[in-house]
Amino acid sequence: MDADDSNNAAHAAGSDARLSRLDDAALGHILSFLPAVEAARAATLSRRWRHVFAAMHTLSFRESDRPFSMGYRWFELCSYCDPGDPDRVRPPRLVSGVGAALLGRHRGGPHAAAALRVLRVAFDEYGFKGGDEARNAVDGWLSYAAAYRAGGNLEIDLRLDGGEPICKRAYSLLLPPGLDGGGEQEQERCRRRGLHRRIYRIYIAPKSLFSCAALRSLRLAGCGLDLPSTIALPSLETLHLTRITEGSRTTGGGATAVQRLVSACPRLADLTLEACGGGGNLTVLSVPGTARLRRLALRCCHDLAAVNVGDSSELRAFEYRGGVPKPTFLTMHGSARKISFCTIDLCDQGPAGTPELISNLLHFIRLFAGVERVHLTSARLGCGIGRGAFSFPALRKLELTGMLPEDDDTASITAVTRILERTPSLETLSLFFLPDPYPVVDTTGSYMTVDDEEAIHAAHELRYDQHVALTVPDVDIPCLRERMREINFVHYQGAMAQRMLAKFLLRNAPVVDEVWCEFARGPLSIQTKLMGEIKGWVLNKSAKMMFC
């Protein structure tokens, strides 16, 4: 070993010694930021670290790999099934691991286990014949968290939904009439959902969970609700529900469990509902006025028809994902002036010229006219809002995500122009280009999407045609001429419509001082040509330009 290696080894040893001199509480706090499996390995470092695991206040567990069986009928092939008898299964390894970790916190002799602040478990394999043993184990984890909680501050995060996307609706442009498969596709989706429910076992959260006075944050995914007659959650501030079904362990249950739970949280400040209320179980949601919400997120609750917020005076952020809502969808009582961030994600077929859809969308976004940041996602970039009357006088950051087909060259410029004219304070504009649909054109010139992943990726590769004439208008838009400081392009592939829109923005933004562009995959030679083209369009030659 040379002198440099010796010095490095001595320095590392000195650092380890200084770290080991910290008390157990400090070391436990540091290890709490790691997954429990990684933190437990610290016990092998030395005798000093043997009992540090007991000092951790946060325990996080997650299965290392998604089960092969997830979402498929051949679930008997999963790692813990007995091929000889598919009805007899061994509990997944995660069950044993979590149980051993919880018991291991009390093997330190005089070293008392630290009070538990956070318990996070992502148990993907629960639903596939987990059996009574797995259910009893999950009950035990929740009981342990309640028994060894840290005063009035407990966070429980239990995800049993397999980590699948909350919504499988793909972004696609409107199909020609008669070619969308309509009823047959919807019937097939319903058939698959019914089959999945028969195969998948739902964990029903115990009633005792909803009478834990110390519970401050609760996240449940892929669970069922079995609410007691009286719910007592006086400290709950954050509630996050994903794919929640409503029922009990013995009976069918009611249809208002989510509503009852929301109404029973007087201190609720952060509410997120994702893919809840399937089958029409949740069509109306009312947030009581005693709950001073600061954040509300509604994602893919497609049966939800009306939301009533009793007091929106403290609301700072609103997120929505779903179809274009009707004018009666959202009612907010009190002033909504503090809302500074709004995300609207239209995951179904966005408006493509339909007056009713555009009118409904404009009515919806006018509710957030005073926000400073907006992120709008739809199948078609801008989703047609430029054709309506609206105004965002305080908007400073705007993010638009969507597709920009080749035939949208002038239409996209017109739409963006109208949007910029209604955002006089805009300083940052970000455009996220979704992969174009693989086009199949019928006699009307409408697009349809082919369900072929490779074809979609092929359509999203870089392209460059140096012979195309890119003629864009010179306009006088106040925010573009005087206030626009930053313009970002993400997944820029160099299609004609994208190039024309980029040129239009950069040639009319003399004060922009930062341009950022992320290219789609493709050869370096095309990236170089597109990069040089963008640099030539930027009027402020001292602007900071970044490409990747």
mmCIF file of N, CA and C in Angstrom, residues 366-417:
data_model
loop_
_atom_site.group_PDB
_atom_site.id
_atom_site.type_symbol
_atom_site.label_atom_id
_atom_site.label_comp_id
_atom_site.label_asym_id
_atom_site.label_seq_id
_atom_site.Cartn_x
_atom_site.Cartn_y
_atom_site.Cartn_z
ATOM 1 N N ARG A 366 -61.153 29.085 -15.152
ATOM 2 C CA ARG A 366 -61.414 30.439 -14.640
ATOM 3 C C ARG A 366 -61.496 30.454 -13.120
ATOM 4 N N LEU A 367 -61.750 29.297 -12.514
ATOM 5 C CA LEU A 367 -61.780 29.236 -11.051
ATOM 6 C C LEU A 367 -60.419 29.534 -10.445
ATOM 7 N N PHE A 368 -59.362 29.424 -11.269
ATOM 8 C CA PHE A 368 -57.993 29.595 -10.771
ATOM 9 C C PHE A 368 -57.306 30.757 -11.479
ATOM 10 N N ALA A 369 -58.047 31.804 -11.737
ATOM 11 C CA ALA A 369 -57.519 32.936 -12.499
ATOM 12 C C ALA A 369 -56.397 33.663 -11.775
ATOM 13 N N GLY A 370 -56.298 33.531 -10.464
ATOM 14 C CA GLY A 370 -55.284 34.264 -9.717
ATOM 15 C C GLY A 370 -54.018 33.491 -9.426
ATOM 16 N N VAL A 371 -53.838 32.315 -9.999
ATOM 17 C CA VAL A 371 -52.674 31.489 -9.676
ATOM 18 C C VAL A 371 -51.415 32.041 -10.337
ATOM 19 N N GLU A 372 -50.255 31.633 -9.795
ATOM 20 C CA GLU A 372 -48.964 32.052 -10.335
ATOM 21 C C GLU A 372 -48.303 30.963 -11.171
ATOM 22 N N ARG A 373 -48.699 29.702 -10.966
ATOM 23 C CA ARG A 373 -48.123 28.582 -11.723
ATOM 24 C C ARG A 373 -49.243 27.669 -12.199
ATOM 25 N N VAL A 374 -49.196 27.305 -13.482
ATOM 26 C CA VAL A 374 -50.182 26.398 -14.070
ATOM 27 C C VAL A 374 -49.453 25.348 -14.888
ATOM 28 N N HIS A 375 -49.857 24.093 -14.717
ATOM 29 C CA HIS A 375 -49.352 22.986 -15.536
ATOM 30 C C HIS A 375 -50.562 22.329 -16.179
ATOM 31 N N LEU A 376 -50.656 22.432 -17.505
ATOM 32 C CA LEU A 376 -51.797 21.915 -18.251
ATOM 33 C C LEU A 376 -51.336 20.791 -19.164
ATOM 34 N N THR A 377 -51.915 19.595 -18.985
ATOM 35 C CA THR A 377 -51.565 18.423 -19.779
ATOM 36 C C THR A 377 -52.801 17.921 -20.508
ATOM 37 N N SER A 378 -52.641 17.622 -21.790
ATOM 38 C CA SER A 378 -53.738 17.084 -22.591
ATOM 39 C C SER A 378 -53.155 16.367 -23.789
ATOM 40 N N ALA A 379 -54.002 15.658 -24.522
ATOM 41 C CA ALA A 379 -53.514 14.940 -25.695
ATOM 42 C C ALA A 379 -52.918 15.907 -26.712
ATOM 43 N N ARG A 380 -53.613 16.996 -26.977
ATOM 44 C CA ARG A 380 -53.128 18.006 -27.914
ATOM 45 C C ARG A 380 -52.592 19.194 -27.127
ATOM 46 N N LEU A 381 -51.417 19.651 -27.448
ATOM 47 C CA LEU A 381 -50.773 20.738 -26.717
ATOM 48 C C LEU A 381 -51.683 21.960 -26.652
ATOM 49 N N GLY A 382 -51.966 22.430 -25.446
ATOM 50 C CA GLY A 382 -52.819 23.594 -25.282
ATOM 51 C C GLY A 382 -54.285 23.293 -25.220
ATOM 52 N N CYS A 383 -54.694 22.135 -25.707
ATOM 53 C CA CYS A 383 -56.066 21.590 -25.667
ATOM 54 C C CYS A 383 -57.141 22.599 -26.055
ATOM 55 N N GLY A 384 -56.803 23.555 -26.896
ATOM 56 C CA GLY A 384 -57.818 24.435 -27.457
ATOM 57 C C GLY A 384 -58.254 25.584 -26.582
ATOM 58 N N ILE A 385 -57.591 25.822 -25.448
ATOM 59 C CA ILE A 385 -58.070 26.887 -24.562
ATOM 60 C C ILE A 385 -57.808 28.264 -25.145
ATOM 61 N N GLY A 386 -56.924 28.361 -26.140
ATOM 62 C CA GLY A 386 -56.647 29.660 -26.735
ATOM 63 C C GLY A 386 -57.817 30.247 -27.484
ATOM 64 N N ARG A 387 -58.834 29.413 -27.763
ATOM 65 C CA ARG A 387 -59.976 29.897 -28.523
ATOM 66 C C ARG A 387 -61.054 30.495 -27.637
ATOM 67 N N GLY A 388 -60.869 30.483 -26.341
ATOM 68 C CA GLY A 388 -61.877 31.006 -25.447
ATOM 69 C C GLY A 388 -61.406 32.247 -24.717
ATOM 70 N N ALA A 389 -62.318 32.813 -23.950
ATOM 71 C CA ALA A 389 -62.024 34.024 -23.192
ATOM 72 C C ALA A 389 -61.644 33.654 -21.766
ATOM 73 N N PHE A 390 -60.429 33.986 -21.394
ATOM 74 C CA PHE A 390 -59.967 33.762 -20.030
ATOM 75 C C PHE A 390 -58.794 34.698 -19.793
ATOM 76 N N SER A 391 -58.380 34.820 -18.540
ATOM 77 C CA SER A 391 -57.261 35.695 -18.212
ATOM 78 C C SER A 391 -56.574 35.193 -16.955
ATOM 79 N N PHE A 392 -55.222 35.194 -17.002
ATOM 80 C CA PHE A 392 -54.400 34.858 -15.845
ATOM 81 C C PHE A 392 -53.456 36.032 -15.592
ATOM 82 N N PRO A 393 -53.928 37.087 -14.973
ATOM 83 C CA PRO A 393 -53.093 38.286 -14.818
ATOM 84 C C PRO A 393 -51.871 38.092 -13.936
ATOM 85 N N ALA A 394 -51.898 37.128 -12.999
ATOM 86 C CA ALA A 394 -50.774 36.931 -12.073
ATOM 87 C C ALA A 394 -49.885 35.757 -12.461
ATOM 88 N N LEU A 395 -50.191 35.073 -13.548
ATOM 89 C CA LEU A 395 -49.454 33.866 -13.917
ATOM 90 C C LEU A 395 -48.016 34.196 -14.298
ATOM 91 N N ARG A 396 -47.058 33.491 -13.654
ATOM 92 C CA ARG A 396 -45.635 33.700 -13.931
ATOM 93 C C ARG A 396 -44.981 32.487 -14.593
ATOM 94 N N LYS A 397 -45.473 31.287 -14.287
ATOM 95 C CA LYS A 397 -44.886 30.077 -14.867
ATOM 96 C C LYS A 397 -45.991 29.234 -15.483
ATOM 97 N N LEU A 398 -45.802 28.884 -16.753
ATOM 98 C CA LEU A 398 -46.786 28.081 -17.473
ATOM 99 C C LEU A 398 -46.098 26.872 -18.091
ATOM 100 N N GLU A 399 -46.646 25.683 -17.833
ATOM 101 C CA GLU A 399 -46.138 24.446 -18.416
ATOM 102 C C GLU A 399 -47.260 23.806 -19.229
ATOM 103 N N LEU A 400 -46.991 23.563 -20.502
ATOM 104 C CA LEU A 400 -47.950 22.921 -21.392
ATOM 105 C C LEU A 400 -47.381 21.581 -21.834
ATOM 106 N N THR A 401 -48.161 20.522 -21.672
ATOM 107 C CA THR A 401 -47.743 19.179 -22.062
ATOM 108 C C THR A 401 -48.769 18.602 -23.019
ATOM 109 N N GLY A 402 -48.293 18.037 -24.131
ATOM 110 C CA GLY A 402 -49.206 17.424 -25.085
ATOM 111 C C GLY A 402 -48.519 17.107 -26.395
ATOM 112 N N MET A 403 -49.296 16.548 -27.313
ATOM 113 C CA MET A 403 -48.781 16.224 -28.639
ATOM 114 C C MET A 403 -48.912 17.433 -29.556
ATOM 115 N N LEU A 404 -48.044 17.478 -30.541
ATOM 116 C CA LEU A 404 -48.080 18.546 -31.534
ATOM 117 C C LEU A 404 -47.942 17.902 -32.910
ATOM 118 N N PRO A 405 -49.057 17.455 -33.502
ATOM 119 C CA PRO A 405 -48.990 16.776 -34.799
ATOM 120 C C PRO A 405 -48.442 17.675 -35.891
ATOM 121 N N GLU A 406 -48.010 17.052 -36.972
ATOM 122 C CA GLU A 406 -47.384 17.786 -38.068
ATOM 123 C C GLU A 406 -48.310 18.828 -38.675
ATOM 124 N N ASP A 407 -49.620 18.560 -38.675
ATOM 125 C CA ASP A 407 -50.540 19.497 -39.316
ATOM 126 C C ASP A 407 -50.953 20.632 -38.394
ATOM 127 N N ASP A 408 -50.306 20.731 -37.232
ATOM 128 C CA ASP A 408 -50.653 21.781 -36.272
ATOM 129 C C ASP A 408 -49.661 22.942 -36.295
ATOM 130 N N ASP A 409 -48.935 23.129 -37.399
ATOM 131 C CA ASP A 409 -47.876 24.137 -37.400
ATOM 132 C C ASP A 409 -48.421 25.535 -37.154
ATOM 133 N N THR A 410 -49.330 26.009 -37.985
ATOM 134 C CA THR A 410 -49.871 27.353 -37.795
ATOM 135 C C THR A 410 -50.896 27.391 -36.671
ATOM 136 N N ALA A 411 -51.643 26.299 -36.493
ATOM 137 C CA ALA A 411 -52.656 26.278 -35.440
ATOM 138 C C ALA A 411 -52.022 26.389 -34.067
ATOM 139 N N SER A 412 -50.881 25.739 -33.869
ATOM 140 C CA SER A 412 -50.222 25.800 -32.568
ATOM 141 C C SER A 412 -49.720 27.208 -32.279
ATOM 142 N N ILE A 413 -49.182 27.887 -33.295
ATOM 143 C CA ILE A 413 -48.715 29.260 -33.104
ATOM 144 C C ILE A 413 -49.877 30.167 -32.733
ATOM 145 N N THR A 414 -51.009 29.986 -33.410
ATOM 146 C CA THR A 414 -52.188 30.797 -33.108
ATOM 147 C C THR A 414 -52.671 30.551 -31.682
ATOM 148 N N ALA A 415 -52.699 29.286 -31.271
ATOM 149 C CA ALA A 415 -53.170 28.957 -29.926
ATOM 150 C C ALA A 415 -52.245 29.528 -28.861
ATOM 151 N N VAL A 416 -50.921 29.363 -29.046
ATOM 152 C CA VAL A 416 -49.968 29.884 -28.067
ATOM 153 C C VAL A 416 -50.018 31.405 -28.023
ATOM 154 N N THR A 417 -50.213 32.043 -29.168
ATOM 155 C CA THR A 417 -50.325 33.502 -29.199
ATOM 156 C C THR A 417 -51.482 33.973 -28.336
#
